[in-house]
Amino acid sequence: MAESTTVSNTENLMKYMKLDQRGSVMAEYIWIDGSNGVRTKTKTLDKPVKSYKELPEWNFDGSSTGQAPGDNSDVYIRPVAIFPDPFRGGDNILVMTETWDSDGTPNKYNYRHEAVRLMEANAKHEPWFGLEQEYTILGPDGWPYGWPKGGYPAPQGPYYCGVGTGKVFCRDIVEAHYKACLYAGIQISGINAEVMPSQWEFQVGPCEGIQLGDHLWVARYLLYRVSEEFGAKITIEPKPIKGDWNGTGLHTNVSTAEMRKDGGMKAIEDACKKLGERHKEHIDVYGEGNADRMTGEHETASMDKYSYAVADRGASIRIPRQCAKEGKGYFEDRRPASNACPYRITGIMMETMFGGMDDTDFSKAES
């Protein structure tokens, strides 16, 4: 693996990891910062918990995370979901949280709050989401792991779902992350090597409603955390390598109760038409740097044009051929960039398909 830039000795660490915690529990609070990144801090609990509702609100210095000014820096984190901790084991937990300001309003980077309201208002439609998170593994020097230093490997072709030395890189990180997600209870449905070497993908879902965003963000945290132990870096930049190389996306699969019924193709097509009417609004919240990826090449649609079609990976929206054959199922929005926020994606999807609320507009959310 990559040469580690951290001081770590697993054998020594394990002596301490095995120590009895004497009834105490370590809770790793996770939140999203002002630059779409992940931050965490650990709280000691005096006993195990079974629900996030048993956990206390906490706070952090928002001026150090781009979420608050220095003269009013306290930002509060409210637990919304818990997961078993695959790093510490036992009764220790991971805690997904929302960020709130001191005046009792959601922090401007808290996109989950509005998404929840839209999910609850439209719960009768039973929305299912499945997101395909692509990412690239880099060495400490910031160059894709396994690539020649300052150079390039052979052209794309043998790497997608590849097997064997020279075709895949860093499988150990991918496998470790997969097992960590399963232990944590993440609804991870699979993994595969992607088209560009050192580029991988994992899929989360199907999940109903807001659960998708919670699970994907915790899965991202686990990926970053696992990569620490291997001395590697993870990037979800949409176009990490310029030129004739595939970018990275966050393809979004969507299904509602109406789409899953016999004759559901009409509901799928109706949704596709609505998405076309708000193409720009969706692009605005589908990730930073997406223009470099959505060029109309490398299995992408052009950012400037909207289209939907059956089995076409060059369309904005792809309807799987099997769904078209059966006349029901789901559609895949191929526009979101790999660094997009899943709360924003699923939130605006609900807003476009079923209408917004008086004080909710994802297209105007601050980036």
Coordinates of C-alpha atoms in Angstrom, one line a residue:
M1 CA 0.0 0.0 0.0
A2 CA 0.9 3.7 0.0
E3 CA 3.6 4.9 2.3
S4 CA 1.8 6.1 5.4
T5 CA 2.1 9.7 6.4
T6 CA 0.8 9.0 9.9
V7 CA 2.4 7.5 13.0
S8 CA 0.7 4.2 13.5
N9 CA 1.6 0.9 15.0
T10 CA -1.2 -1.6 14.8
E11 CA 0.3 -4.1 17.2
N12 CA 0.8 -1.5 19.9
L13 CA -2.7 0.0 19.2
M14 CA -4.4 -3.4 19.7
K15 CA -3.1 -3.7 23.3
Y16 CA -5.2 -0.6 24.1
M17 CA -8.2 -1.4 21.9
K18 CA -8.7 -4.6 23.9
L19 CA -8.9 -2.8 27.3
D20 CA -12.1 -3.0 29.2
Q21 CA -14.1 0.3 29.0
R22 CA -15.8 -0.5 32.3
G23 CA -19.3 0.2 31.1
S24 CA -18.6 3.4 29.3
V25 CA -19.4 3.9 25.6
M26 CA -17.6 5.9 23.0
A27 CA -19.9 7.8 20.6
E28 CA -18.4 9.3 17.5
Y29 CA -20.5 12.3 16.5
I30 CA -20.4 12.9 12.7
W31 CA -21.5 16.1 10.9
I32 CA -21.1 17.8 7.5
D33 CA -19.0 20.9 7.5
G34 CA -19.1 24.1 5.4
S35 CA -17.2 22.7 2.5
N36 CA -19.2 19.5 2.1
G37 CA -16.6 17.5 4.1
V38 CA -17.0 15.2 7.2
R39 CA -16.0 16.2 10.7
T40 CA -16.2 14.1 13.9
K41 CA -15.6 14.3 17.6
T42 CA -16.0 11.7 20.4
K43 CA -18.2 11.8 23.5
T44 CA -18.0 9.4 26.4
L45 CA -21.4 8.0 27.5
D46 CA -22.0 6.3 30.8
K47 CA -24.0 3.4 29.4
P48 CA -25.0 1.8 26.0
V49 CA -27.9 3.3 24.1
K50 CA -30.4 1.7 21.7
S51 CA -31.7 4.9 20.0
Y52 CA -30.4 8.2 18.9
K53 CA -33.2 9.8 20.9
E54 CA -31.3 8.8 24.1
L55 CA -28.2 10.9 23.1
P56 CA -27.5 14.5 24.2
E57 CA -27.1 17.4 21.8
W58 CA -23.5 18.6 21.6
N59 CA -21.7 21.5 20.0
F60 CA -18.5 22.5 18.2
D61 CA -16.5 25.5 17.0
G62 CA -18.2 26.5 13.8
S63 CA -15.7 29.2 13.0
S64 CA -13.1 26.3 12.4
T65 CA -15.4 24.4 10.0
G66 CA -16.7 27.3 7.9
Q67 CA -20.1 27.2 9.5
A68 CA -20.2 30.2 11.8
P69 CA -18.4 33.5 12.5
G70 CA -15.8 33.8 15.2
D71 CA -17.9 36.1 17.4
N72 CA -20.8 33.6 17.4
S73 CA -19.0 30.3 16.8
D74 CA -21.1 27.7 18.7
V75 CA -22.9 25.3 16.3
Y76 CA -25.0 22.5 17.8
I77 CA -25.1 18.9 16.6
R78 CA -28.3 17.0 17.2
P79 CA -28.3 13.2 16.8
V80 CA -30.5 11.7 14.0
A81 CA -29.2 8.2 13.6
I82 CA -26.8 5.7 15.2
F83 CA -24.7 2.9 13.8
P84 CA -22.4 0.2 15.4
D85 CA -18.7 1.4 15.3
P86 CA -16.6 -1.0 13.2
F87 CA -13.3 0.5 14.4
R88 CA -13.9 0.4 18.2
G89 CA -16.5 -2.5 18.3
G90 CA -18.4 -3.4 21.4
D91 CA -21.2 -1.0 22.4
N92 CA -19.4 1.9 20.8
I93 CA -21.4 3.8 18.2
L94 CA -21.3 6.2 15.2
V95 CA -23.7 9.1 15.5
M96 CA -25.0 11.0 12.4
T97 CA -26.1 14.5 13.4
E98 CA -27.7 17.7 12.0
T99 CA -26.1 21.1 12.6
W100 CA -28.2 23.9 14.2
D101 CA -27.4 27.5 15.1
S102 CA -27.7 29.0 18.6
D103 CA -31.0 30.7 17.7
G104 CA -32.7 27.4 17.2
T105 CA -32.7 27.5 13.3
P106 CA -30.9 24.9 11.1
N107 CA -27.4 25.9 10.1
K108 CA -27.2 27.1 6.5
Y109 CA -25.3 23.9 5.6
N110 CA -27.9 21.6 7.2
Y111 CA -29.6 20.3 4.0
R112 CA -31.0 17.3 5.8
H113 CA -33.6 19.3 7.7
E114 CA -35.5 20.4 4.6
A115 CA -35.1 17.0 3.0
V116 CA -36.8 15.4 6.0
R117 CA -39.7 17.7 5.8
L118 CA -40.2 16.9 2.1
M119 CA -39.9 13.2 2.7
E120 CA -42.5 13.3 5.5
A121 CA -44.9 15.4 3.6
N122 CA -44.8 12.9 0.7
A123 CA -44.4 9.7 2.6
K124 CA -47.5 8.2 0.9
H125 CA -45.4 7.9 -2.3
E126 CA -42.9 5.6 -0.6
P127 CA -39.8 7.0 -2.3
W128 CA -36.8 4.6 -2.7
F129 CA -33.4 5.8 -3.5
G130 CA -30.2 4.0 -4.5
L131 CA -27.0 6.0 -5.0
E132 CA -23.8 4.9 -6.8
Q133 CA -20.8 6.6 -5.1
E134 CA -17.8 6.7 -7.4
Y135 CA -14.4 7.8 -5.9
T136 CA -10.7 7.8 -6.7
I137 CA -7.9 6.5 -4.5
L138 CA -4.8 8.7 -4.4
G139 CA -1.3 8.2 -2.9
P140 CA 0.1 10.7 -0.4
D141 CA 1.4 12.7 -3.3
G142 CA -2.1 13.3 -4.6
W143 CA -1.6 11.2 -7.8
P144 CA -3.9 8.2 -8.4
Y145 CA -2.6 5.2 -6.6
G146 CA -0.7 2.7 -8.8
W147 CA -0.2 5.1 -11.6
P148 CA 3.4 5.8 -12.8
K149 CA 4.9 8.8 -10.9
G150 CA 4.0 11.8 -13.0
G151 CA 2.8 9.6 -15.8
Y152 CA -0.2 7.6 -17.0
P153 CA -1.2 4.0 -17.2
A154 CA -2.4 2.3 -20.4
P155 CA -5.7 3.7 -21.8
Q156 CA -9.1 2.8 -20.3
G157 CA -10.5 -0.5 -21.2
P158 CA -9.3 -3.4 -19.0
Y159 CA -10.0 -1.7 -15.6
Y160 CA -13.8 -1.7 -15.3
C161 CA -14.7 -4.6 -13.1
G162 CA -11.2 -5.8 -13.6
V163 CA -9.4 -8.6 -11.9
G164 CA -5.6 -9.0 -11.6
T165 CA -2.4 -7.1 -11.0
G166 CA -2.2 -4.1 -13.3
K167 CA -5.9 -4.0 -13.8
V168 CA -7.0 -3.0 -10.2
F169 CA -5.4 -1.1 -7.5
C170 CA -6.0 -0.8 -3.7
R171 CA -8.6 -3.6 -3.5
D172 CA -7.7 -4.0 0.2
I173 CA -9.0 -0.5 1.0
V174 CA -12.2 -1.3 -0.9
E175 CA -12.7 -4.7 0.8
A176 CA -12.0 -3.2 4.3
H177 CA -14.5 -0.4 3.6
Y178 CA -17.1 -2.9 2.4
K179 CA -16.8 -5.0 5.6
A180 CA -16.9 -1.9 7.8
C181 CA -20.1 -0.7 6.1
L182 CA -21.7 -4.2 6.6
Y183 CA -20.7 -4.2 10.3
A184 CA -22.1 -0.7 10.8
G185 CA -25.5 -1.7 9.2
I186 CA -25.1 0.5 6.2
Q187 CA -27.4 -0.5 3.4
I188 CA -24.5 -1.1 1.0
S189 CA -25.6 -3.2 -1.9
G190 CA -22.3 -3.7 -3.8
I191 CA -18.9 -2.6 -5.1
N192 CA -17.0 -2.6 -8.3
A193 CA -13.8 -1.3 -9.9
E194 CA -14.6 1.6 -12.3
V195 CA -13.5 2.6 -15.8
M196 CA -10.4 4.7 -14.8
P197 CA -7.7 2.8 -12.8
S198 CA -7.8 3.5 -9.1
Q199 CA -11.4 4.6 -9.5
W200 CA -14.0 2.5 -7.6
E201 CA -17.7 2.6 -6.8
F202 CA -19.9 1.4 -4.0
Q203 CA -23.7 1.5 -4.0
V204 CA -26.0 2.4 -1.1
G205 CA -29.7 1.5 -1.2
P206 CA -32.4 1.0 -1.9
C207 CA -33.3 3.0 1.1
E208 CA -36.6 4.7 1.8
G209 CA -36.7 8.5 2.3
I210 CA -34.1 10.2 4.4
Q211 CA -32.3 7.0 5.3
L212 CA -30.4 7.1 2.0
G213 CA -28.7 10.4 2.9
D214 CA -27.8 9.2 6.4
H215 CA -26.4 5.9 5.2
L216 CA -24.4 7.4 2.3
W217 CA -22.8 10.1 4.5
V218 CA -21.7 7.5 7.1
A219 CA -20.4 5.3 4.3
R220 CA -18.3 8.2 3.1
Y221 CA -17.0 8.7 6.7
L222 CA -16.1 5.1 6.9
L223 CA -14.2 5.3 3.5
Y224 CA -12.2 8.3 4.7
R225 CA -11.5 6.6 8.0
V226 CA -10.4 3.3 6.5
S227 CA -8.1 5.1 4.0
E228 CA -6.2 6.7 7.0
E229 CA -5.0 3.2 8.0
F230 CA -3.6 2.5 4.6
G231 CA -1.9 5.9 4.1
A232 CA -4.0 6.7 1.1
K233 CA -6.3 9.6 0.2
I234 CA -9.8 9.6 -1.1
T235 CA -11.1 12.1 -3.6
I236 CA -14.7 12.5 -4.8
E237 CA -13.8 15.3 -7.2
P238 CA -15.9 14.9 -10.3
K239 CA -12.9 15.1 -12.7
P240 CA -9.7 14.3 -10.8
I241 CA -7.7 13.6 -13.9
K242 CA -8.2 15.9 -17.0
G243 CA -8.1 14.4 -20.5
D244 CA -9.3 11.1 -21.8
W245 CA -10.3 9.6 -18.5
N246 CA -13.7 9.0 -17.0
G247 CA -15.0 11.4 -14.3
T248 CA -16.7 10.3 -11.1
G249 CA -20.4 10.6 -10.5
L250 CA -23.1 9.8 -8.0
H251 CA -25.8 8.2 -10.2
T252 CA -29.1 8.4 -8.5
N253 CA -31.7 5.7 -8.8
V254 CA -35.3 6.7 -7.9
S255 CA -38.5 4.7 -7.5
T256 CA -41.9 5.5 -6.0
A257 CA -44.9 3.3 -5.2
E258 CA -46.5 4.5 -8.4
M259 CA -43.5 3.6 -10.5
R260 CA -43.3 0.1 -9.0
K261 CA -47.0 -0.8 -9.8
D262 CA -48.1 -2.4 -13.0
G263 CA -48.2 0.4 -15.6
G264 CA -45.7 2.4 -13.6
M265 CA -43.9 3.5 -16.7
K266 CA -46.3 6.4 -17.0
A267 CA -45.2 7.6 -13.6
I268 CA -41.6 7.2 -14.6
E269 CA -42.1 9.2 -17.8
D270 CA -44.0 11.9 -15.9
A271 CA -41.2 12.3 -13.5
C272 CA -38.6 12.5 -16.3
K273 CA -40.6 15.3 -17.9
K274 CA -40.8 17.2 -14.7
L275 CA -37.0 16.8 -14.2
G276 CA -36.4 18.3 -17.6
E277 CA -38.4 21.4 -16.7
R278 CA -36.1 22.0 -13.8
H279 CA -32.8 20.9 -15.4
K280 CA -30.8 24.0 -14.4
E281 CA -32.1 23.9 -10.8
H282 CA -31.0 20.3 -10.4
I283 CA -27.6 21.0 -12.0
D284 CA -27.1 23.8 -9.5
V285 CA -27.2 21.4 -6.6
Y286 CA -25.6 18.4 -8.2
G287 CA -22.1 19.1 -7.1
E288 CA -19.1 21.4 -7.6
G289 CA -16.9 21.1 -10.7
N290 CA -19.5 19.0 -12.6
A291 CA -19.0 20.9 -15.8
D292 CA -15.6 19.3 -16.2
R293 CA -17.3 15.9 -16.0
M294 CA -20.6 16.4 -18.0
T295 CA -19.1 17.1 -21.4
G296 CA -21.2 14.6 -23.4
E297 CA -18.3 12.2 -23.5
H298 CA -17.1 9.4 -21.2
E299 CA -20.6 8.1 -20.5
T300 CA -22.1 11.5 -19.6
A301 CA -24.7 13.8 -21.1
S302 CA -23.9 17.4 -21.9
M303 CA -24.6 19.7 -19.0
D304 CA -26.3 22.1 -21.4
K305 CA -28.9 19.6 -22.7
Y306 CA -31.5 17.5 -20.9
S307 CA -32.6 14.1 -22.3
Y308 CA -34.1 10.8 -21.1
A309 CA -34.0 7.5 -22.9
V310 CA -34.1 3.7 -22.4
A311 CA -30.7 2.1 -21.8
D312 CA -28.7 5.2 -22.9
R313 CA -25.7 6.0 -20.7
G314 CA -25.2 9.2 -22.6
A315 CA -28.6 10.6 -21.6
S316 CA -29.3 12.7 -18.5
I317 CA -31.8 10.1 -17.3
R318 CA -31.5 6.5 -18.1
I319 CA -34.5 4.1 -17.9
P320 CA -33.2 0.6 -17.6
R321 CA -34.2 -1.7 -20.4
Q322 CA -35.6 -4.2 -18.0
C323 CA -37.9 -1.6 -16.5
A324 CA -39.1 -0.5 -20.0
K325 CA -39.7 -4.2 -20.8
E326 CA -41.7 -4.8 -17.6
G327 CA -43.4 -1.4 -17.8
K328 CA -42.5 -0.4 -14.2
G329 CA -39.6 0.0 -11.9
Y330 CA -37.3 3.0 -11.6
F331 CA -35.1 5.5 -13.4
E332 CA -31.4 6.6 -13.0
D333 CA -30.4 10.3 -12.9
R334 CA -26.9 10.2 -14.2
R335 CA -26.2 14.0 -13.7
P336 CA -25.1 14.2 -10.1
A337 CA -21.4 14.6 -9.5
S338 CA -19.6 12.3 -7.0
N339 CA -19.2 15.2 -4.5
A340 CA -22.9 16.1 -4.4
C341 CA -24.7 16.0 -1.1
P342 CA -27.2 13.1 -1.0
Y343 CA -29.6 15.2 1.1
R344 CA -29.7 17.9 -1.6
I345 CA -30.1 15.3 -4.4
T346 CA -33.0 13.4 -2.8
G347 CA -34.6 16.6 -1.5
I348 CA -34.8 18.4 -4.8
M349 CA -35.9 15.1 -6.4
M350 CA -38.9 15.1 -4.1
E351 CA -39.5 18.8 -4.6
T352 CA -39.5 18.4 -8.4
M353 CA -41.7 15.3 -8.5
F354 CA -44.3 16.2 -5.9
G355 CA -44.0 19.9 -5.3
G356 CA -42.2 22.0 -2.7
M357 CA -43.4 23.5 0.5
D358 CA -44.0 27.2 1.2
D359 CA -40.6 27.7 2.9
T360 CA -38.6 25.0 1.2
D361 CA -36.7 25.5 -2.1
F362 CA -33.7 23.3 -2.7
S363 CA -32.8 25.2 -5.9
K364 CA -32.0 28.3 -3.8
A365 CA -30.1 26.5 -1.0
E366 CA -26.7 28.1 -0.4
S367 CA -23.7 26.2 -1.9

